[in-house]
C-alpha positions in Angstrom: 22.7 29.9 41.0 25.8 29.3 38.2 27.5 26.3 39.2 31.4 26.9 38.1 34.1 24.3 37.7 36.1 26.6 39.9 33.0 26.7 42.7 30.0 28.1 43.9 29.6 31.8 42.0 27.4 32.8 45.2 30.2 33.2 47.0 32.1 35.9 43.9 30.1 38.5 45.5 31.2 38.1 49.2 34.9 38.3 48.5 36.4 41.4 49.5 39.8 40.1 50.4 42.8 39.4 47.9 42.6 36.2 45.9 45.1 34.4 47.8 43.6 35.1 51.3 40.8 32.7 50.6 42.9 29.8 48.7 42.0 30.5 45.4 43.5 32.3 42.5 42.7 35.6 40.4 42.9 33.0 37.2 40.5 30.8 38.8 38.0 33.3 40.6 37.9 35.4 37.2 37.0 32.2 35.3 34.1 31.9 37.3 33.3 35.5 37.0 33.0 35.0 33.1 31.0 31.8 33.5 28.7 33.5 35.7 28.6 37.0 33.9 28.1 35.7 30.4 25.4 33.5 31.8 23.4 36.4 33.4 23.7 38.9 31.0 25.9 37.5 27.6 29.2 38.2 26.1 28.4 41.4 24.6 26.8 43.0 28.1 29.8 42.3 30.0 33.2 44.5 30.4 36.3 44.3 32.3 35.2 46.2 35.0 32.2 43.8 35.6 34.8 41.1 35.6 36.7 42.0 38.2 34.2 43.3 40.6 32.3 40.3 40.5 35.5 38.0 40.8 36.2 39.7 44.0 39.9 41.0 42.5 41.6 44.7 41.4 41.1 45.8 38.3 45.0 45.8 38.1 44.9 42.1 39.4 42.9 41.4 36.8 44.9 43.6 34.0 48.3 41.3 35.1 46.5 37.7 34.3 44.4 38.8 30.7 44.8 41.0 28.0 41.5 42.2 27.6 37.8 41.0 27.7 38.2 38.5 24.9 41.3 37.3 26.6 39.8 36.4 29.2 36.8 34.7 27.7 39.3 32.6 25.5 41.3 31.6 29.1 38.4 30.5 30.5 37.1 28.9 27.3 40.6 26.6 27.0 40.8 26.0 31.4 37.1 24.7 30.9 38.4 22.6 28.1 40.7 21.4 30.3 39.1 20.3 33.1 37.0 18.6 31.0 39.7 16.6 29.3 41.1 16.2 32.4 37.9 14.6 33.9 37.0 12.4 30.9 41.0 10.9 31.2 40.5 10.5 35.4 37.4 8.2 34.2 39.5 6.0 32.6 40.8 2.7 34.2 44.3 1.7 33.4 43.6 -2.0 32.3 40.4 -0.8 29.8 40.6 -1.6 26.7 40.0 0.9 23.3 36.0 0.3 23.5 36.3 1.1 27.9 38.1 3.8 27.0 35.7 5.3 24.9 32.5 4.6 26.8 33.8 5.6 30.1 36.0 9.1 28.8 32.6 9.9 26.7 30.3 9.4 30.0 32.6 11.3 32.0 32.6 14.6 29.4 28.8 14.3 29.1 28.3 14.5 33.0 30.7 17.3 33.0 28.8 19.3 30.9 25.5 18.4 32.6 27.6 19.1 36.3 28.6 22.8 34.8 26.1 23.6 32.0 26.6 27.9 31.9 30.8 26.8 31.5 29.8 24.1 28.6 27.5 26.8 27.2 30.4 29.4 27.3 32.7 27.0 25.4 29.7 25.3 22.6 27.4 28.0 21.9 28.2 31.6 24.0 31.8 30.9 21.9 30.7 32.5 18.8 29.2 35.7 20.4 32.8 36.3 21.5 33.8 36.2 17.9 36.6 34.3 15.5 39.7 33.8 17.9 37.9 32.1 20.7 36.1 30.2 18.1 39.3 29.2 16.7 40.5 28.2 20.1 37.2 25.9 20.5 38.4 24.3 17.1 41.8 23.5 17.8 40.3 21.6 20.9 38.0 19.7 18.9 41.1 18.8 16.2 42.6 17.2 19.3 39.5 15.4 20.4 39.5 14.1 16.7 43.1 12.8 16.7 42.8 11.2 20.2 39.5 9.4 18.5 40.8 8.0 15.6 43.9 7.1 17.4 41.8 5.1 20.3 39.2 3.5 17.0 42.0 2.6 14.9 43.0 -0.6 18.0 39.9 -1.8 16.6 41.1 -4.1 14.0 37.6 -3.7 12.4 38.2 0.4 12.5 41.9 0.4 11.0 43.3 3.2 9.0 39.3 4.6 9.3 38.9 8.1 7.1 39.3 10.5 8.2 36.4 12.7 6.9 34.1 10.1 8.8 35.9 10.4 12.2 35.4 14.3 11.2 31.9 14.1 10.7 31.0 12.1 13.3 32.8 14.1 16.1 30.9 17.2 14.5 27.6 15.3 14.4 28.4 14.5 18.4 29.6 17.8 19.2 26.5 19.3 17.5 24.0 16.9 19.8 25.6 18.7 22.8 25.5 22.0 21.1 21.7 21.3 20.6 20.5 19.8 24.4 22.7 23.0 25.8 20.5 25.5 23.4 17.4 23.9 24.6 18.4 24.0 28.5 18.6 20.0 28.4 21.9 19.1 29.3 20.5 16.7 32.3 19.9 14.8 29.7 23.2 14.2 28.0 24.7 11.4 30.3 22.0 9.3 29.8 22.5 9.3 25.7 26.3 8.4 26.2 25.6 4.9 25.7 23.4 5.1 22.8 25.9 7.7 21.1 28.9 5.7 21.5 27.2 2.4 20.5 26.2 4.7 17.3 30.0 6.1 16.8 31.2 1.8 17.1 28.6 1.2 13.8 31.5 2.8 11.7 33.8 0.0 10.2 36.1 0.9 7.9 35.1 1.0 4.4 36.4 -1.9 2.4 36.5 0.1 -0.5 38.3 3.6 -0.5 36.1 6.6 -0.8 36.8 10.0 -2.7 38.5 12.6 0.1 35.9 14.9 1.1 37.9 17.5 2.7 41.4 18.9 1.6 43.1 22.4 2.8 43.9 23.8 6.0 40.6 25.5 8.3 40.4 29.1 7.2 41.7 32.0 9.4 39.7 33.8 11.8 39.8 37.0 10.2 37.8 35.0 7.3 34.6 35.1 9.2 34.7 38.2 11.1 31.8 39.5 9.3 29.5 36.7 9.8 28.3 38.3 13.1 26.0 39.9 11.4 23.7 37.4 10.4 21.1 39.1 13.1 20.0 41.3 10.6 16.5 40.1 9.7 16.5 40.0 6.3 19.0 37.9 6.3 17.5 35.3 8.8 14.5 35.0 6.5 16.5 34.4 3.9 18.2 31.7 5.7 15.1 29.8 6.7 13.7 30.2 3.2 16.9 28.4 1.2 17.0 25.9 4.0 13.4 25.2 3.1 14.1 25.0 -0.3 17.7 22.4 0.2 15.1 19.8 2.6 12.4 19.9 -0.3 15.0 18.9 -2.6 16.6 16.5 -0.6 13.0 14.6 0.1 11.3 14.9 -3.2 14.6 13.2 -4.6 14.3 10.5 -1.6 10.5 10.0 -1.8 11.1 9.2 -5.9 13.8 6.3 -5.3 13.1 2.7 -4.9 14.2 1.9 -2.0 15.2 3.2 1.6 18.9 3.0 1.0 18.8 4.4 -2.6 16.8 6.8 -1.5 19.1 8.4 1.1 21.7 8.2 -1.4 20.1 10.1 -4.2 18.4 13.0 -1.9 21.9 13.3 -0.5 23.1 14.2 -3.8 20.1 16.4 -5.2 21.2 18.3 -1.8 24.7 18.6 -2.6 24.1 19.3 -6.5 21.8 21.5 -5.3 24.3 23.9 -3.0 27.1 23.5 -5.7 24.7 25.1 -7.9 23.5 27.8 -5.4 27.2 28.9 -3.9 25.5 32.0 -2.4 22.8 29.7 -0.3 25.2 27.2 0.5 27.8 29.9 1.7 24.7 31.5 4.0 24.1 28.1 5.1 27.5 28.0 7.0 26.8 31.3 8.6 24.0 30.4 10.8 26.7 29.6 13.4 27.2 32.8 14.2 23.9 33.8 13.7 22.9 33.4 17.8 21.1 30.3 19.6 18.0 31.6 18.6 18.2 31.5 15.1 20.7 28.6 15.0 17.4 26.1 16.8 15.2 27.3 14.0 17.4 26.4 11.4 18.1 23.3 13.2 14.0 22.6 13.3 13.8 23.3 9.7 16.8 20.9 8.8 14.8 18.1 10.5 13.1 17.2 7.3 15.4 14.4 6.0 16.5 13.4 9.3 13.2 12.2 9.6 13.7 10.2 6.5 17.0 8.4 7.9 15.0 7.4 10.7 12.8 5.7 9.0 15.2 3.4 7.7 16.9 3.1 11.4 14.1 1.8 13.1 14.9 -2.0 14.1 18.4 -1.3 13.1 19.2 0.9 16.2 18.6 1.0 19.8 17.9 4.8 19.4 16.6 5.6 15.9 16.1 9.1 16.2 19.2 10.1 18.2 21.0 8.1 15.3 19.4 10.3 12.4 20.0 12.7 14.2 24.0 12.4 14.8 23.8 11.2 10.8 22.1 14.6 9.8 24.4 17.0 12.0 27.5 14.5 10.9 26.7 15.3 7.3 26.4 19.2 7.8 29.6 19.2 9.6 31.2 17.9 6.1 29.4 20.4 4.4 30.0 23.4 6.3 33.8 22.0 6.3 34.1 21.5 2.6 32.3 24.7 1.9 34.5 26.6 4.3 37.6 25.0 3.3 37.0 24.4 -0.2 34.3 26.6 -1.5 30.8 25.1 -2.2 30.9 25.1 -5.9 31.8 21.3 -6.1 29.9 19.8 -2.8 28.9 17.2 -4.9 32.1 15.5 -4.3 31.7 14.6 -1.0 28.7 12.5 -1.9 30.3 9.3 -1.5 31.7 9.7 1.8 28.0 11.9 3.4 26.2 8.9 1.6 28.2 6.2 3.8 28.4 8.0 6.9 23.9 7.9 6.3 23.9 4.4 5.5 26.4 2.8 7.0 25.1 2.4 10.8 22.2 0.8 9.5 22.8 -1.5 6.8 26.9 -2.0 7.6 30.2 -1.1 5.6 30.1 -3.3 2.6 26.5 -2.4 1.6 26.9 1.1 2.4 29.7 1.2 0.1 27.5 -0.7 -2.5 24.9 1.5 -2.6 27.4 4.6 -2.9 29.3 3.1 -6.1 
């Protein structure tokens, strides 16, 4: 069984009657039908046809509500969004304060997506099988997410004017721990880390010092990665998992030769970036794996480990949750890469050393020495 937003998909197959004989809508019922369909079978296996058979509606019901397949999928993709927003801002109790606000909005999304993991696995991970527009959709959605963030942090007087390239990386690094449990068919799991994640999003003070923008320029068009679908290709894939070898190595020989726990995040940080400013063509592969497919996007994920491990090192007896903290740090620290280099070009990554080198530090050893260690 697929459990929908929009009800049980069991009963899709049943319906023989129009839409609004049984109370529901063609928009709603096909919703479900995508959930359900890409599910079963995945974007690419499915066609209109399917849709609309399976939703219980005319193909010429369905024709007068979407466009076309990816229409539809993109529809769905933003009413899911929706009902998620809308869920997460029902959570919230009129007199709560910024930090309520937070905890209970961020609870309320992560049992949404453990309630309806097929629809959070359409909009997270399915999203990029569908191709550039509906990933471009996703992104405007998570733009939002950002804004209404910083806007909520910022009443902290300890979080004022906060960077934005670290509210940036750490929504990524938190959108890329969902990303992960869904791709491993763990999402029971994700309301129980809301408290750990959000006490690990709160370690972020403003910097009392300001840091070098890591990100500049307007996201790229869709059209730009159109033909980054085609990562499949094997040959590519094992080049992929060779260089991402090759960027950990570099990043952990440089950490293991440091003094210290804190110097050494720094300076493997930077033999990392130095490292992809020097290698464009790796670092450009690097930001493909997205659309590479889940299967290929956990392995890279498993070979990126490497220096996560090292962060943890330092985390333990500074965190409640160690390793869930490396590991929002690590995927908070490729989201600025893969934004710089998509953005920006890789050829000067190095730059955003400064700002990837607080957002590692800073939830274990605070603002002002984080900011220490990076000057």
């Amino acid at each position: 069984m697929t459990a929908t937003p929009w009800g049980d998909p069991r009963d899709l197959h049943a319906r023989t009657r129009p839409a609004a004989d049984d109370g529901g809508t063609v928009r709603e019922r096909v919703h479900a039908a995508m959930v359900t369909a890409v599910a079963e079978r995945g974007y690419d296996a499915i066609r209109e046809d399917d849709l609309a058979e399976l939703a219980g509606v005319t193909r010429a019901a369905f024709d007068a509500e979407f466009d076309d397949r990816l229409g539809c999928f993109v529809a769905t993709l933003e009413a899911t969004l929706e009902l998620a927003a809308a869920a997460a801002t029902a959570a919230v109790r009129p007199e709560a304060d910024w930090r309520a606000r937070i905890e209970l909005s961020f609870q309320a999304l992560l049992e949404f997506v453990a309630a309806y993991p097929a629809a959070a696995r359409l909009c997270l991970v399915d999203v990029y099988a569908a191709g550039p527009a509906a990933v471009a959709a996703l992104d405007r959605r998570t733009r939002t997410v950002g804004r209404w963030a910083i806007s909520t942090i910022e009443q902290s007087p300890e979080r004022a004017s906060m960077p934005r390239d670290i509210v940036r990386a750490a929504v990524g690094g938190v959108r890329h721990i969902v990303q992960a449990r869904i791709m491993a068919g763990r999402t029971s799991e994700l309301p129980g880390l809301a408290p750990a994640l959000v006490d690990w999003l709160l370690t972020y003070r403003t910097p009392p010092v300001d840091l070098p923008p890591a990100i500049a320029g307007a996201p790229p068009p869709p059209e730009d990665v159109r033909d980054r679908r085609g990562l499949d290709r094997s040959s590519r894939v094992a080049a992929l998992e060779e260089s991402v070898v090759r960027m950990r190595d570099t990043a952990v020989r440089a950490y293991r030769a440091a003094p210290d726990w804190t110097r050494g995040v720094r300076d493997g940080l930077r033999a990392l970036l130095e490292y992809l400013s020097t290698h464009p063509a790796e670092a450009r592969l690097a930001t493909e794996v997205v659309w590479a497919g889940p299967a290929v996007r956990a392995r890279f994920d498993a070979l990126a480990v490497g220096f996560a491990i090292q962060l943890a090192e330092g985390l333990r007896g500074r965190s409640p949750a160690p390793g869930l903290a490396a590991e929002a740090i690590g995927f908070s620290i490729a989201t600025l890469i893969f934004e710089r280099t998509t953005r920006q070009g890789p050829e000067q990554l190095e730059e955003i050393g400064p700002v990837a080198t607080f957002v590692a530090l800073a939830p274990a050893v605070g603002a002002i020495e984080a900011c220490a260690v990076v000057e």
